Amino acid sequence: MTGPGAGGTHHDGGTAPDDTTASDRDGDAGVVVGPRLSPDRLGWLYALVLASLISVGISAGGLYFLADRSLSRPWAAAVDVCTRAHPIEAAAQSTARDRCLAGQFRRRGVVLLAGAGIALGAAAALVLALPLADRRRLRRRLTVPGALDRFADLCDRNGLAARRRPRLVVAAPPVRQAYTTGGVVGRPTVVLPAGVAVAHADPARFDPVVAHELAHVLARDVAWASAVRALIWLPVPAVLAAGLFEVTSFGPNATYLTALGRAAVVAVLTGLLAAGLLRRREREADRYAADAGHAGHLAALLRAGTARPARRRRLLARHPDPATRAAALGRPADPPGGVVHGLAVGAVAMLAAGAADALVRDLFLTAQATVGPPVAVCVGAVLLSLGLLPALVRRAAAGAGGWWRPVLGAAVGFAVTAFLATALPVPGSSAVSARPDVSVALLVAALAGPLAAAVAGLCVLLARLVVARRPGSVGWRAATYLVAVAASVAVLWPLPALASVPTDGNAARAWLVFALPRSGWPLLALLVPVLVGALLHGAGQGHRRPAWRWDRGVVAVVLTAVLLGAGAAMWRTELLPPDTLAEANRLAQQRWLLCALTGWAVLVVLALGRRAGVGRALTAGWAAGTAAALLQYAHALATGRADGLDTAEAHLLAPLAWLGYLVAVTLPFLASRPAVPGPAPSPSDSARAPVAAVAALAALLAVAVLGPGIPGAYAPFPVAGPTGAAAASTAPVDPPAPDATPGPTRSAPGRPEPGRPLTRAEARRVAGAVRAVLPRGWRVPPDRGDGGGSRIDPSACRPLAEDAYLDRLGGIERVRERARYATVPGLTATASAELVIEIRSHAEPVPATVLAEAESARRACPRFTARGADGSAVRFAVEAQPPPALGEQSWRVDYRFSAGSGRNLITGRSAFVIVRAGHNLVTVYASAITEPMDERLLDAAVEAAVAGLTA
């Protein structure tokens, strides 16, 4: 506790601080007798801190994975190889690509999971270790018998008797502040400085301090608060330490800095949230002590206390400023569930949902479409609903208004964090190489914010329902929490599809039109607003229950909207029947949307007027939408445009699902509106204004939907099977393995001899013949020529390393043509492969001694090192491999090379093949870095080049 424990002031205590007289107090205690509310338990804040801590662990695990090249390089190579073999643009290849990547992504997911486990383990260690550290600090204790007796009396008056009573320790200097510590097991310990303990006979100095500390004990969060104290400073260093190896070894790079930025945002948010939790905890304890009758004494102690240094007034301060705390005691407490509360809940919910999505997608890559989005939605929904609803229930019980505050806070926090999560993606999940796109991030944030506001609006309605119906029923509240979670999951269910709108709008629209209506349980959960409306019917909405004629007016509104909406849809179908399947699909979607808008129009008109509260408006709107859907489906059946269960799902469930989301998005505005004052409307006016308003709105919506339509709102039928582009990019058939039977290559009758001298054009054509056997993902890059300038150790290996055995043929060489092929750079630019074809034609036949010299050079050099001018070194191990049975003579040598060491080790493999045919030499050099070398491709390239000699 900051301030009161510093004590050195004295208060005469003649009058209680709340203006009660001495007869209203119990003896010399100075404590008001009577039941008091227990201090607010901040379990929702601890849950948010825990969720943020897990997100920090996942982010730190991702940073460590990137920094540890022994982990990230194989993963990056797999990304390059698998996306090259199965392009992202080809939808038919997505399953094969996921299977190819699953192993490495699962490995990364395990590292992310380990990061979350380490973060939780660190929190658990703090819970256990900090109380032990506090005990070591308290080895010097004082004994003040009077203080112990007074402390026991105050504990009894606060309901802390027997095993619930905390221990009291009077600490010797230099301890100057009172505080409470304790572990998970055992009783808490209240620590009082000697200056407070010796003043036990003065209620103005002793009792406020003890009441404040007992409030912490009553909140039952002493052990967790001890852990949170250290968590304020833990997340940011943990994130920086996770990537320290990357910076020291390789320096800053774009991918790492992007991942570090995301992790730092999560870490800073966790620190701010933890600090805010501790400050809120202190304010709640102050409020409890003030309610106990110590407001004046506590304020005097706080004003007399020495203020902390300036840094304690910053965002990471664990205690509010004493002057601020003293001033807060003199004004009414702010109602719970304000803008800041909504901001914290929305931000943490979005961060945790993103972290859960990244973790689950890595662990279950082949099932990411069915596992990842539901898990992320459920995590976000649980944190949003359970983070908001308890505070909103207390806000409703206090009779506070301003419901727009938590709604706005949740929407802004969710949207801003969605922007940051999209602009700073986790490498390998939403974007493999973490390429920020601000425009995409802005659109995702604009779509995510209204969904969070819808959840907050639903929680506002449920909170008002709980207080209006059964405010003291624990079972009723528990059932309300379960309903809130289910409905929040349903509201957030389209979030993954909406997040894909910037990259694949057609797929998102197809999901919303064809897949969403088949999601049965979200549709059932979206019926919650109707249930809430029925229960709120006349339950404290600020509207008097009118006579039965008012119900007749509502029925007139519903019938008017249904006749206009459904009638316009049926009239449009009969007047201009569709001629093609595409037109029929578009018209059906227009009808469904118009039915949903019909119910929404009834909701808006009734809720904005003074004729009905939100409850009646919700019920009437849902009834109008359902009736319109049934009418247009009956018309489709009668005209032969619908038959079977599938059409029933489309015609009935699609309008209701869309109506549910329209209601959900509208709820924040309706729930935040105060009750409309004024006398109850007269029966003659009860039906006129709403009917006219709903008729005008329904007609306007019908014209807009059935006329020009809503741009971008209609989805074509999904096409089964691969598209034309995907079908055109199917993988080529692997070439057959070369014939292993040795013997010279002979040309077919009528074809040129392979050993004849070649012209430059013929040599160029032979080198280019290899391109026909290259699979998808290869290109013709600029030829960089031969390397050079490297120092070879030992020098005896220079003939092999520099192909010196071919140099003596230069004098009789007529033509040399070279073609280089390389893989397309992957998303991570880690794995690569290369083919270099050289065709040499000479004036005289190539002697057989050339390949004999090559074999001698190979045998003389089992390994060597090539050192560059910059000091870099590449180590080569030489291996013999059987040559292909092509040409008059052939030879092959393989190299396994490596660079770096330890976690920075880069490995690769290369092969050099020479085929001699008369006047010609065909050389093929193949290399593969951080990926296996494709032996089939190498054989096919050699075969194609040799076969080109006879073309």
Coordinates of N, CA and C in Angstrom, one line a residue, residues 141-335:
R141 N 11.7 -9.1 12.7 CA 10.3 -8.8 13.1 C 10.3 -8.2 14.5
L142 N 9.2 -7.4 14.7 CA 9.0 -6.8 16.0 C 7.8 -7.4 16.7
T143 N 7.7 -7.3 17.9 CA 6.5 -7.7 18.7 C 5.8 -6.5 19.3
V144 N 4.6 -6.3 18.9 CA 3.8 -5.2 19.5 C 2.5 -5.8 19.9
P145 N 2.3 -6.2 21.2 CA 1.1 -7.0 21.6 C -0.2 -6.2 21.3
G146 N -0.2 -5.0 21.6 CA -1.5 -4.2 21.4 C -1.9 -4.2 19.9
A147 N -0.9 -4.1 19.0 CA -1.2 -4.1 17.6 C -1.8 -5.5 17.2
L148 N -1.3 -6.5 17.8 CA -1.9 -7.9 17.4 C -3.3 -8.0 17.9
D149 N -3.6 -7.5 19.1 CA -5.0 -7.6 19.6 C -5.9 -6.8 18.7
R150 N -5.5 -5.6 18.4 CA -6.4 -4.7 17.6 C -6.6 -5.3 16.2
F151 N -5.5 -5.9 15.7 CA -5.6 -6.5 14.3 C -6.6 -7.7 14.4
A152 N -6.6 -8.5 15.4 CA -7.5 -9.6 15.5 C -8.9 -9.1 15.6
D153 N -9.1 -8.0 16.3 CA -10.5 -7.5 16.5 C -11.0 -7.0 15.1
L154 N -10.1 -6.3 14.3 CA -10.6 -5.8 13.0 C -10.8 -7.0 12.1
C155 N -10.0 -8.1 12.2 CA -10.3 -9.2 11.3 C -11.7 -9.8 11.6
D156 N -12.0 -9.9 12.9 CA -13.3 -10.5 13.3 C -14.4 -9.6 12.8
R157 N -14.3 -8.3 12.8 CA -15.3 -7.4 12.3 C -15.5 -7.5 10.8
N158 N -14.4 -7.9 10.1 CA -14.5 -8.1 8.6 C -14.7 -9.5 8.2
G159 N -15.2 -10.4 9.1 CA -15.5 -11.7 8.8 C -14.3 -12.6 8.5
L160 N -13.1 -12.3 9.0 CA -11.9 -13.1 8.8 C -11.5 -13.7 10.1
A161 N -12.2 -14.8 10.4 CA -12.0 -15.5 11.6 C -11.4 -16.9 11.4
A162 N -10.8 -17.5 12.4 CA -10.3 -18.8 12.3 C -9.3 -19.0 11.2
R163 N -9.5 -19.9 10.3 CA -8.5 -20.2 9.3 C -8.4 -19.1 8.2
R164 N -9.4 -18.3 8.1 CA -9.4 -17.2 7.1 C -8.6 -16.0 7.6
R165 N -8.3 -16.0 8.9 CA -7.6 -14.8 9.5 C -6.2 -14.8 9.0
P166 N -5.7 -13.7 8.4 CA -4.3 -13.6 8.0 C -3.4 -13.4 9.2
R167 N -2.1 -13.7 9.0 CA -1.1 -13.5 10.0 C -0.7 -12.0 9.9
L168 N -0.2 -11.5 11.1 CA 0.3 -10.1 11.2 C 1.8 -10.2 11.5
V169 N 2.5 -9.4 10.7 CA 4.0 -9.3 10.9 C 4.3 -7.8 11.0
V170 N 4.9 -7.4 12.1 CA 5.4 -6.0 12.3 C 6.8 -6.0 11.9
A171 N 7.1 -5.3 10.8 CA 8.4 -5.3 10.2 C 9.3 -4.2 10.7
A172 N 10.5 -4.5 10.9 CA 11.5 -3.5 11.4 C 11.9 -2.6 10.2
P173 N 12.5 -1.5 10.5 CA 13.0 -0.6 9.4 C 14.0 -1.4 8.7
P174 N 14.2 -1.2 7.4 CA 13.7 0.0 6.6 C 12.3 -0.1 6.0
V175 N 11.5 -1.2 6.4 CA 10.2 -1.3 5.8 C 9.3 -0.1 6.2
R176 N 8.8 0.6 5.3 CA 8.0 1.8 5.6 C 6.6 1.8 5.0
Q177 N 6.3 0.8 4.2 CA 4.9 0.7 3.6 C 4.3 -0.6 4.1
A178 N 3.0 -0.6 4.3 CA 2.2 -1.8 4.6 C 1.9 -2.5 3.3
Y179 N 1.9 -3.8 3.4 CA 1.5 -4.6 2.2 C 1.1 -6.0 2.7
T180 N 0.5 -6.7 1.8 CA 0.0 -8.1 2.0 C 0.7 -9.0 1.1
T181 N 1.1 -10.1 1.6 CA 1.8 -11.1 0.8 C 1.3 -12.5 1.2
G182 N 1.6 -13.5 0.3 CA 1.1 -14.8 0.6 C 1.2 -15.7 -0.6
G183 N 1.2 -17.0 -0.3 CA 1.3 -18.0 -1.4 C -0.1 -18.6 -1.7
V184 N 0.0 -19.6 -2.6 CA -1.2 -20.3 -3.0 C -1.7 -21.1 -1.8
V185 N -0.8 -21.7 -1.0 CA -1.2 -22.5 0.1 C -0.9 -21.7 1.4
G186 N -1.8 -21.8 2.4 CA -1.5 -21.1 3.6 C -2.2 -19.8 3.7
R187 N -2.2 -19.2 4.8 CA -2.9 -17.9 5.0 C -2.0 -16.7 4.6
P188 N -2.6 -15.7 4.1 CA -1.9 -14.5 3.8 C -1.2 -13.8 5.0
T189 N -0.3 -13.0 4.7 CA 0.4 -12.3 5.8 C 0.3 -10.8 5.5
V190 N -0.2 -10.0 6.5 CA -0.3 -8.6 6.5 C 0.9 -8.0 7.2
V191 N 1.7 -7.2 6.4 CA 2.9 -6.6 6.9 C 2.7 -5.2 7.3
L192 N 2.9 -4.8 8.5 CA 2.8 -3.4 8.9 C 4.1 -2.9 9.3
P193 N 4.5 -1.6 8.9 CA 5.7 -1.0 9.4 C 5.6 -0.7 10.9
A194 N 6.7 -0.5 11.5 CA 6.7 -0.3 13.0 C 5.9 1.0 13.3
G195 N 6.0 2.0 12.4 CA 5.3 3.3 12.7 C 3.8 3.2 12.8
V196 N 3.3 2.2 12.0 CA 1.8 2.0 12.0 C 1.4 1.1 13.2
A197 N 2.2 0.1 13.5 CA 1.9 -0.8 14.5 C 1.9 -0.2 15.9
V198 N 2.8 0.7 16.2 CA 2.8 1.3 17.5 C 1.7 2.3 17.7
A199 N 1.0 2.7 16.6 CA -0.1 3.6 16.7 C -1.4 2.8 16.7
H200 N -1.4 1.6 17.3 CA -2.6 0.8 17.3 C -3.7 1.4 18.1
A201 N -3.4 2.2 19.0 CA -4.4 2.8 19.9 C -5.1 4.0 19.2
D202 N -4.6 4.4 18.1 CA -5.2 5.6 17.3 C -5.9 5.1 16.1
P203 N -7.3 5.0 16.1 CA -8.0 4.5 15.0 C -7.8 5.3 13.7
A204 N -7.4 6.5 13.8 CA -7.2 7.3 12.6 C -5.9 6.9 11.9
R205 N -5.0 6.3 12.6 CA -3.7 5.9 11.9 C -3.7 4.4 11.6
F206 N -4.2 3.6 12.6 CA -4.0 2.2 12.4 C -5.1 1.5 11.6
D207 N -6.4 1.9 11.9 CA -7.5 1.2 11.3 C -7.6 1.3 9.8
P208 N -7.4 2.5 9.2 CA -7.5 2.6 7.8 C -6.5 1.8 7.0
V209 N -5.3 1.7 7.6 CA -4.3 0.9 6.9 C -4.6 -0.5 7.0
V210 N -5.1 -1.0 8.1 CA -5.4 -2.4 8.2 C -6.6 -2.8 7.4
A211 N -7.6 -1.9 7.4 CA -8.8 -2.1 6.5 C -8.4 -2.2 5.1
H212 N -7.5 -1.4 4.6 CA -7.1 -1.5 3.2 C -6.4 -2.8 2.9
E213 N -5.6 -3.3 3.8 CA -4.9 -4.6 3.6 C -5.8 -5.7 3.7
L214 N -6.8 -5.7 4.6 CA -7.8 -6.7 4.8 C -8.7 -6.8 3.5
A215 N -8.8 -5.7 2.8 CA -9.6 -5.7 1.6 C -8.9 -6.6 0.6
H216 N -7.6 -6.6 0.5 CA -6.8 -7.5 -0.4 C -7.0 -8.9 0.0
V217 N -7.1 -9.2 1.3 CA -7.3 -10.6 1.8 C -8.7 -11.0 1.4
L218 N -9.7 -10.2 1.6 CA -11.1 -10.6 1.2 C -11.2 -10.8 -0.3
A219 N -10.4 -10.1 -1.1 CA -10.5 -10.3 -2.5 C -9.9 -11.7 -3.0
R220 N -9.2 -12.3 -2.1 CA -8.6 -13.7 -2.3 C -7.7 -13.7 -3.6
D221 N -6.9 -12.7 -3.7 CA -6.0 -12.6 -4.9 C -4.6 -12.3 -4.5
V222 N -4.3 -12.5 -3.2 CA -3.0 -12.1 -2.8 C -1.8 -12.7 -3.5
A223 N -1.9 -14.1 -3.7 CA -0.9 -14.8 -4.4 C -0.8 -14.4 -5.9
W224 N -1.9 -14.2 -6.5 CA -1.9 -13.8 -7.9 C -1.4 -12.4 -8.1
A225 N -1.7 -11.5 -7.2 CA -1.2 -10.2 -7.3 C 0.3 -10.1 -7.1
S226 N 0.8 -11.0 -6.2 CA 2.3 -11.1 -6.1 C 3.0 -11.5 -7.4
A227 N 2.4 -12.4 -8.1 CA 2.9 -12.8 -9.4 C 2.8 -11.6 -10.4
V228 N 1.7 -10.9 -10.4 CA 1.5 -9.9 -11.4 C 2.5 -8.7 -11.2
R229 N 2.9 -8.5 -9.9 CA 3.9 -7.5 -9.6 C 5.1 -7.6 -10.5
A230 N 5.6 -8.9 -10.6 CA 6.8 -9.1 -11.4 C 6.5 -9.2 -12.9
L231 N 5.3 -9.6 -13.2 CA 4.9 -9.7 -14.7 C 5.0 -8.4 -15.4
I232 N 4.9 -7.3 -14.6 CA 4.9 -6.0 -15.3 C 6.2 -5.8 -16.1
W233 N 7.3 -6.3 -15.5 CA 8.6 -6.1 -16.1 C 9.1 -7.3 -16.8
L234 N 8.4 -8.4 -16.8 CA 8.9 -9.6 -17.4 C 8.6 -9.7 -18.9
P235 N 7.5 -9.3 -19.5 CA 7.2 -9.6 -20.9 C 8.1 -9.0 -21.9
V236 N 8.4 -7.7 -21.8 CA 9.3 -7.1 -22.7 C 10.7 -7.7 -22.8
P237 N 11.4 -7.8 -21.6 CA 12.7 -8.5 -21.6 C 12.6 -9.9 -22.2
A238 N 11.5 -10.6 -21.9 CA 11.4 -12.0 -22.4 C 11.4 -12.0 -23.9
V239 N 10.6 -11.1 -24.5 CA 10.5 -11.0 -26.0 C 11.9 -10.6 -26.6
L240 N 12.5 -9.6 -26.0 CA 13.8 -9.2 -26.5 C 14.9 -10.3 -26.4
A241 N 14.9 -11.0 -25.3 CA 15.8 -12.1 -25.1 C 15.6 -13.2 -26.1
A242 N 14.3 -13.4 -26.5 CA 14.0 -14.5 -27.4 C 14.7 -14.3 -28.8
G243 N 14.8 -13.0 -29.1 CA 15.4 -12.7 -30.4 C 16.8 -12.2 -30.4
L244 N 17.5 -12.2 -29.2 CA 18.8 -11.7 -29.0 C 19.8 -12.4 -29.9
F245 N 19.6 -13.7 -30.1 CA 20.6 -14.5 -30.9 C 20.5 -14.1 -32.3
E246 N 19.4 -13.7 -32.8 CA 19.2 -13.3 -34.2 C 20.0 -12.0 -34.5
V247 N 19.8 -11.0 -33.6 CA 20.5 -9.7 -33.8 C 22.0 -9.8 -33.7
T248 N 22.5 -10.6 -32.7 CA 23.9 -10.7 -32.5 C 24.6 -11.5 -33.6
S249 N 23.9 -12.4 -34.2 CA 24.5 -13.3 -35.2 C 24.3 -12.7 -36.6
F250 N 23.2 -12.1 -36.9 CA 22.9 -11.7 -38.3 C 22.5 -10.2 -38.4
G251 N 22.3 -9.5 -37.3 CA 21.9 -8.2 -37.4 C 20.4 -8.0 -37.6
P252 N 19.8 -6.9 -37.6 CA 18.4 -6.7 -37.9 C 18.1 -7.0 -39.3
N253 N 16.9 -7.6 -39.5 CA 16.4 -7.9 -40.8 C 14.9 -7.6 -40.8
A254 N 14.3 -7.5 -42.0 CA 12.9 -7.1 -42.1 C 12.0 -8.1 -41.5
T255 N 12.2 -9.4 -41.7 CA 11.3 -10.4 -41.2 C 11.4 -10.4 -39.7
Y256 N 12.6 -10.4 -39.2 CA 12.7 -10.4 -37.7 C 12.2 -9.2 -37.1
L257 N 12.4 -8.0 -37.6 CA 11.9 -6.8 -37.0 C 10.4 -6.8 -37.0
T258 N 9.8 -7.3 -38.1 CA 8.3 -7.4 -38.1 C 7.8 -8.3 -37.0
A259 N 8.4 -9.4 -36.9 CA 8.0 -10.4 -35.8 C 8.2 -9.7 -34.4
L260 N 9.4 -9.1 -34.3 CA 9.7 -8.4 -33.0 C 8.7 -7.3 -32.7
G261 N 8.3 -6.6 -33.7 CA 7.3 -5.5 -33.5 C 6.0 -6.1 -33.0
R262 N 5.5 -7.2 -33.6 CA 4.3 -7.8 -33.1 C 4.4 -8.3 -31.7
A263 N 5.5 -9.0 -31.4 CA 5.7 -9.5 -30.1 C 5.9 -8.4 -29.1
A264 N 6.5 -7.3 -29.4 CA 6.7 -6.2 -28.5 C 5.3 -5.6 -28.2
V265 N 4.4 -5.5 -29.2 CA 3.1 -4.9 -28.9 C 2.4 -5.8 -27.9
V266 N 2.5 -7.1 -28.1 CA 1.8 -8.0 -27.1 C 2.4 -7.8 -25.7
A267 N 3.7 -7.8 -25.7 CA 4.4 -7.7 -24.4 C 4.1 -6.4 -23.7
V268 N 4.1 -5.3 -24.4 CA 3.8 -4.0 -23.8 C 2.4 -3.9 -23.3
L269 N 1.5 -4.5 -24.1 CA 0.1 -4.5 -23.7 C -0.1 -5.3 -22.4
T270 N 0.6 -6.5 -22.3 CA 0.6 -7.3 -21.1 C 1.1 -6.5 -19.9
G271 N 2.2 -5.8 -20.1 CA 2.7 -5.0 -19.0 C 1.8 -3.9 -18.5
L272 N 1.2 -3.2 -19.5 CA 0.2 -2.2 -19.2 C -1.0 -2.7 -18.5
L273 N -1.5 -3.9 -19.0 CA -2.6 -4.5 -18.4 C -2.4 -4.9 -16.9
A274 N -1.2 -5.5 -16.7 CA -0.8 -6.0 -15.4 C -0.7 -4.8 -14.4
A275 N -0.1 -3.7 -14.9 CA 0.0 -2.5 -14.1 C -1.4 -1.9 -13.8
G276 N -2.2 -1.9 -14.8 CA -3.6 -1.4 -14.6 C -4.3 -2.2 -13.6
L277 N -4.1 -3.5 -13.6 CA -4.8 -4.4 -12.7 C -4.3 -4.1 -11.2
L278 N -3.0 -3.9 -11.0 CA -2.6 -3.6 -9.7 C -3.1 -2.2 -9.2
R279 N -3.2 -1.2 -10.1 CA -3.7 0.1 -9.7 C -5.2 -0.1 -9.4
R280 N -5.9 -0.8 -10.2 CA -7.3 -1.0 -9.9 C -7.5 -1.7 -8.6
R281 N -6.7 -2.7 -8.3 CA -6.7 -3.4 -7.0 C -6.6 -2.5 -5.8
E282 N -5.6 -1.5 -5.9 CA -5.4 -0.6 -4.9 C -6.6 0.3 -4.7
R283 N -7.2 0.8 -5.8 CA -8.4 1.6 -5.7 C -9.6 0.9 -5.1
E284 N -9.8 -0.4 -5.4 CA -10.8 -1.2 -4.8 C -10.6 -1.3 -3.3
A285 N -9.4 -1.5 -2.9 CA -9.1 -1.6 -1.5 C -9.3 -0.3 -0.8
D286 N -9.0 0.8 -1.4 CA -9.3 2.1 -0.8 C -10.8 2.3 -0.7
R287 N -11.5 1.9 -1.7 CA -13.0 2.1 -1.6 C -13.6 1.2 -0.5
Y288 N -13.0 0.0 -0.3 CA -13.6 -0.8 0.7 C -13.3 -0.2 2.1
A289 N -12.1 0.3 2.3 CA -11.8 1.0 3.6 C -12.6 2.2 3.8
A290 N -12.9 3.0 2.7 CA -13.8 4.1 2.8 C -15.2 3.7 3.2
D291 N -15.7 2.6 2.6 CA -17.0 2.2 2.9 C -17.1 1.7 4.4
A292 N -16.0 1.3 4.9 CA -16.0 0.8 6.3 C -15.9 2.0 7.3
G293 N -15.9 3.2 6.8 CA -16.0 4.4 7.6 C -14.7 5.1 7.8
H294 N -13.7 4.8 7.0 CA -12.3 5.4 7.2 C -12.0 6.4 6.0
A295 N -13.0 6.9 5.4 CA -12.7 7.7 4.2 C -11.8 8.9 4.6
G296 N -12.2 9.7 5.6 CA -11.5 10.9 6.0 C -10.1 10.6 6.5
H297 N -10.0 9.6 7.4 CA -8.7 9.2 7.9 C -7.8 8.7 6.8
L298 N -8.3 7.9 5.9 CA -7.5 7.4 4.8 C -7.0 8.5 3.9
A299 N -7.9 9.4 3.6 CA -7.5 10.5 2.7 C -6.4 11.3 3.4
A300 N -6.5 11.6 4.7 CA -5.5 12.3 5.4 C -4.2 11.6 5.4
L301 N -4.2 10.3 5.5 CA -2.9 9.6 5.5 C -2.3 9.6 4.1
L302 N -3.1 9.5 3.1 CA -2.6 9.6 1.7 C -2.0 10.9 1.4
R303 N -2.7 12.0 1.8 CA -2.2 13.3 1.5 C -0.8 13.6 2.3
A304 N -0.7 13.0 3.4 CA 0.5 13.2 4.2 C 1.6 12.3 3.7
G305 N 1.3 11.2 3.0 CA 2.3 10.3 2.5 C 3.2 10.9 1.5
T306 N 4.4 10.5 1.4 CA 5.4 11.0 0.4 C 5.1 10.5 -0.9
A307 N 5.0 11.3 -1.9 CA 4.7 10.8 -3.3 C 5.9 10.0 -3.8
R308 N 5.5 9.1 -4.6 CA 6.6 8.3 -5.3 C 7.3 9.1 -6.3
P309 N 8.5 8.6 -6.8 CA 9.2 9.3 -7.8 C 8.3 9.4 -9.1
A310 N 8.8 10.2 -10.0 CA 8.0 10.4 -11.2 C 7.7 9.2 -12.0
R311 N 8.6 8.2 -12.0 CA 8.4 7.1 -12.8 C 7.2 6.2 -12.3
R312 N 6.9 6.4 -11.1 CA 5.8 5.6 -10.5 C 4.4 6.2 -11.0
R313 N 4.5 7.4 -11.6 CA 3.2 7.9 -12.1 C 3.0 7.6 -13.6
R314 N 3.9 6.8 -14.1 CA 3.8 6.4 -15.5 C 2.8 5.3 -15.6
L315 N 2.7 4.8 -16.9 CA 1.7 3.8 -17.2 C 2.0 2.5 -16.5
L316 N 3.3 2.2 -16.2 CA 3.7 0.9 -15.6 C 3.7 1.0 -14.0
A317 N 3.2 2.1 -13.4 CA 3.2 2.2 -12.0 C 2.2 1.2 -11.4
R318 N 2.6 0.5 -10.3 CA 1.8 -0.5 -9.7 C 0.8 0.1 -8.7
H319 N 1.0 1.4 -8.3 CA 0.1 2.1 -7.4 C -0.2 3.4 -8.0
P320 N -1.5 3.8 -7.8 CA -1.8 5.2 -8.2 C -1.1 6.2 -7.3
D321 N -1.0 7.4 -7.8 CA -0.4 8.5 -7.0 C -1.2 8.7 -5.8
P322 N -0.6 8.9 -4.6 CA -1.3 9.1 -3.4 C -2.3 10.2 -3.4
A323 N -1.9 11.3 -4.1 CA -2.9 12.5 -4.2 C -4.1 12.1 -5.0
T324 N -3.9 11.3 -6.1 CA -5.0 10.9 -6.9 C -5.9 10.0 -6.1
R325 N -5.3 9.1 -5.3 CA -6.1 8.2 -4.5 C -6.9 8.9 -3.5
A326 N -6.3 9.9 -2.9 CA -7.1 10.7 -1.9 C -8.2 11.5 -2.5
A327 N -8.0 12.0 -3.7 CA -9.0 12.8 -4.4 C -10.2 11.9 -4.8
A328 N -9.8 10.6 -5.1 CA -10.9 9.7 -5.6 C -11.8 9.3 -4.4
L329 N -11.3 9.4 -3.2 CA -12.2 9.0 -2.1 C -13.3 10.0 -1.8
G330 N -13.1 11.2 -2.4 CA -14.1 12.3 -2.1 C -15.1 12.4 -3.2
R331 N -15.2 11.5 -4.1 CA -16.2 11.6 -5.2 C -16.7 10.2 -5.4
P332 N -17.9 10.1 -6.0 CA -18.5 8.7 -6.2 C -17.6 7.9 -7.1
A333 N -17.7 6.6 -6.8 CA -16.8 5.7 -7.6 C -17.3 5.6 -9.0
D334 N -16.4 5.5 -9.9 CA -16.8 5.4 -11.3 C -17.4 4.0 -11.5
P335 N -18.5 4.0 -12.3 CA -19.2 2.7 -12.5 C -18.3 1.7 -13.3

